[in-house]
């Protein structure tokens, strides 16, 4: 019985590999455009160093920082189902205050304004 299951698995894997190979061959044989390099919408033969908005980069970095901090708040949902102690509540409030202080500081510095005034 075990040998039958192993042989069936091997045959199934070989059939899937064959199907994927044939599908790949058929899809790439018709279009020469699919064989060209893809550079995220940029022409690969154009100027390599194009101007990049520093404000966009700063906004992305701030988004990633606050996104990670929000992800750190997900375990708090689990704490709400159990009994919250004073230590847990105070640690949560301190963490939220640091998060809010950072956001207000970036807002005051003008990092969150997309257009310069």
mmCIF file with all atom_site columns, C-alpha atoms in Angstrom, residues 27-91:
data_model
loop_
_atom_site.group_PDB
_atom_site.id
_atom_site.type_symbol
_atom_site.label_atom_id
_atom_site.label_alt_id
_atom_site.label_comp_id
_atom_site.label_asym_id
_atom_site.label_entity_id
_atom_site.label_seq_id
_atom_site.pdbx_PDB_ins_code
_atom_site.Cartn_x
_atom_site.Cartn_y
_atom_site.Cartn_z
_atom_site.occupancy
_atom_site.B_iso_or_equiv
_atom_site.pdbx_formal_charge
_atom_site.auth_seq_id
_atom_site.auth_comp_id
_atom_site.auth_asym_id
_atom_site.auth_atom_id
_atom_site.pdbx_PDB_model_num
ATOM 1  C CA . UNK A 1 27 ? 3.023  30.823 -23.682 1.00 0.00 ? 27 UNK A CA 1
ATOM 2  C CA . UNK A 1 28 ? 6.575  31.947 -24.547 1.00 0.00 ? 28 UNK A CA 1
ATOM 3  C CA . UNK A 1 29 ? 6.619  30.683 -28.118 1.00 0.00 ? 29 UNK A CA 1
ATOM 4  C CA . UNK A 1 30 ? 3.989  33.171 -29.348 1.00 0.00 ? 30 UNK A CA 1
ATOM 5  C CA . UNK A 1 31 ? 5.194  36.491 -27.932 1.00 0.00 ? 31 UNK A CA 1
ATOM 6  C CA . UNK A 1 32 ? 8.702  37.846 -28.316 1.00 0.00 ? 32 UNK A CA 1
ATOM 7  C CA . UNK A 1 33 ? 7.748  40.710 -25.981 1.00 0.00 ? 33 UNK A CA 1
ATOM 8  C CA . UNK A 1 34 ? 7.687  38.299 -23.045 1.00 0.00 ? 34 UNK A CA 1
ATOM 9  C CA . UNK A 1 35 ? 11.362 37.528 -23.578 1.00 0.00 ? 35 UNK A CA 1
ATOM 10 C CA . UNK A 1 36 ? 12.459 41.148 -23.078 1.00 0.00 ? 36 UNK A CA 1
ATOM 11 C CA . UNK A 1 37 ? 13.661 42.280 -19.626 1.00 0.00 ? 37 UNK A CA 1
ATOM 12 C CA . UNK A 1 38 ? 11.096 43.948 -17.395 1.00 0.00 ? 38 UNK A CA 1
ATOM 13 C CA . UNK A 1 39 ? 12.306 46.938 -15.409 1.00 0.00 ? 39 UNK A CA 1
ATOM 14 C CA . UNK A 1 40 ? 9.229  48.038 -13.439 1.00 0.00 ? 40 UNK A CA 1
ATOM 15 C CA . UNK A 1 41 ? 7.780  50.059 -16.298 1.00 0.00 ? 41 UNK A CA 1
ATOM 16 C CA . UNK A 1 42 ? 11.043 51.797 -17.210 1.00 0.00 ? 42 UNK A CA 1
ATOM 17 C CA . UNK A 1 43 ? 12.718 51.356 -20.561 1.00 0.00 ? 43 UNK A CA 1
ATOM 18 C CA . UNK A 1 44 ? 15.847 49.260 -19.850 1.00 0.00 ? 44 UNK A CA 1
ATOM 19 C CA . UNK A 1 45 ? 17.868 51.164 -22.473 1.00 0.00 ? 45 UNK A CA 1
ATOM 20 C CA . UNK A 1 46 ? 17.004 54.628 -21.120 1.00 0.00 ? 46 UNK A CA 1
ATOM 21 C CA . UNK A 1 47 ? 18.987 56.780 -18.720 1.00 0.00 ? 47 UNK A CA 1
ATOM 22 C CA . UNK A 1 48 ? 19.734 54.712 -15.633 1.00 0.00 ? 48 UNK A CA 1
ATOM 23 C CA . UNK A 1 49 ? 19.766 57.527 -13.070 1.00 0.00 ? 49 UNK A CA 1
ATOM 24 C CA . UNK A 1 50 ? 16.408 59.233 -13.178 1.00 0.00 ? 50 UNK A CA 1
ATOM 25 C CA . UNK A 1 51 ? 15.462 61.864 -10.584 1.00 0.00 ? 51 UNK A CA 1
ATOM 26 C CA . UNK A 1 52 ? 13.773 60.425 -7.528  1.00 0.00 ? 52 UNK A CA 1
ATOM 27 C CA . UNK A 1 53 ? 11.565 62.385 -5.167  1.00 0.00 ? 53 UNK A CA 1
ATOM 28 C CA . UNK A 1 54 ? 13.110 62.580 -1.707  1.00 0.00 ? 54 UNK A CA 1
ATOM 29 C CA . UNK A 1 55 ? 9.743  63.450 -0.209  1.00 0.00 ? 55 UNK A CA 1
ATOM 30 C CA . UNK A 1 56 ? 8.283  60.236 -1.613  1.00 0.00 ? 56 UNK A CA 1
ATOM 31 C CA . UNK A 1 57 ? 11.170 58.243 -0.113  1.00 0.00 ? 57 UNK A CA 1
ATOM 32 C CA . UNK A 1 58 ? 10.695 59.904 3.291   1.00 0.00 ? 58 UNK A CA 1
ATOM 33 C CA . UNK A 1 59 ? 6.971  59.245 3.222   1.00 0.00 ? 59 UNK A CA 1
ATOM 34 C CA . UNK A 1 60 ? 7.564  55.570 2.393   1.00 0.00 ? 60 UNK A CA 1
ATOM 35 C CA . UNK A 1 61 ? 10.082 55.207 5.223   1.00 0.00 ? 61 UNK A CA 1
ATOM 36 C CA . UNK A 1 62 ? 7.669  56.837 7.677   1.00 0.00 ? 62 UNK A CA 1
ATOM 37 C CA . UNK A 1 63 ? 4.895  54.540 6.487   1.00 0.00 ? 63 UNK A CA 1
ATOM 38 C CA . UNK A 1 64 ? 7.084  51.483 7.078   1.00 0.00 ? 64 UNK A CA 1
ATOM 39 C CA . UNK A 1 65 ? 8.070  52.660 10.556  1.00 0.00 ? 65 UNK A CA 1
ATOM 40 C CA . UNK A 1 66 ? 4.483  53.316 11.622  1.00 0.00 ? 66 UNK A CA 1
ATOM 41 C CA . UNK A 1 67 ? 3.314  50.115 9.938   1.00 0.00 ? 67 UNK A CA 1
ATOM 42 C CA . UNK A 1 68 ? 5.748  48.053 12.016  1.00 0.00 ? 68 UNK A CA 1
ATOM 43 C CA . UNK A 1 69 ? 4.685  49.885 15.163  1.00 0.00 ? 69 UNK A CA 1
ATOM 44 C CA . UNK A 1 70 ? 1.033  49.188 14.415  1.00 0.00 ? 70 UNK A CA 1
ATOM 45 C CA . UNK A 1 71 ? 1.896  45.526 13.864  1.00 0.00 ? 71 UNK A CA 1
ATOM 46 C CA . UNK A 1 72 ? 3.383  45.547 17.353  1.00 0.00 ? 72 UNK A CA 1
ATOM 47 C CA . UNK A 1 73 ? -0.035 46.546 18.671  1.00 0.00 ? 73 UNK A CA 1
ATOM 48 C CA . UNK A 1 74 ? -1.736 43.370 17.399  1.00 0.00 ? 74 UNK A CA 1
ATOM 49 C CA . UNK A 1 75 ? -0.878 41.346 20.531  1.00 0.00 ? 75 UNK A CA 1
ATOM 50 C CA . UNK A 1 76 ? -2.857 43.933 22.510  1.00 0.00 ? 76 UNK A CA 1
ATOM 51 C CA . UNK A 1 77 ? -6.039 42.463 21.017  1.00 0.00 ? 77 UNK A CA 1
ATOM 52 C CA . UNK A 1 78 ? -5.194 39.195 22.717  1.00 0.00 ? 78 UNK A CA 1
ATOM 53 C CA . UNK A 1 79 ? -4.595 40.977 26.012  1.00 0.00 ? 79 UNK A CA 1
ATOM 54 C CA . UNK A 1 80 ? -8.084 42.528 25.902  1.00 0.00 ? 80 UNK A CA 1
ATOM 55 C CA . UNK A 1 81 ? -9.641 39.063 26.109  1.00 0.00 ? 81 UNK A CA 1
ATOM 56 C CA . UNK A 1 82 ? -7.775 38.331 29.335  1.00 0.00 ? 82 UNK A CA 1
ATOM 57 C CA . UNK A 1 83 ? -7.501 40.342 32.494  1.00 0.00 ? 83 UNK A CA 1
ATOM 58 C CA . UNK A 1 84 ? -5.322 43.429 32.024  1.00 0.00 ? 84 UNK A CA 1
ATOM 59 C CA . UNK A 1 85 ? -2.965 44.305 34.841  1.00 0.00 ? 85 UNK A CA 1
ATOM 60 C CA . UNK A 1 86 ? -1.772 47.785 35.746  1.00 0.00 ? 86 UNK A CA 1
ATOM 61 C CA . UNK A 1 87 ? 1.684  47.029 34.321  1.00 0.00 ? 87 UNK A CA 1
ATOM 62 C CA . UNK A 1 88 ? 0.264  45.945 30.954  1.00 0.00 ? 88 UNK A CA 1
ATOM 63 C CA . UNK A 1 89 ? -2.013 48.961 30.748  1.00 0.00 ? 89 UNK A CA 1
ATOM 64 C CA . UNK A 1 90 ? 0.771  51.398 31.604  1.00 0.00 ? 90 UNK A CA 1
ATOM 65 C CA . UNK A 1 91 ? 3.144  49.789 29.064  1.00 0.00 ? 91 UNK A CA 1
#
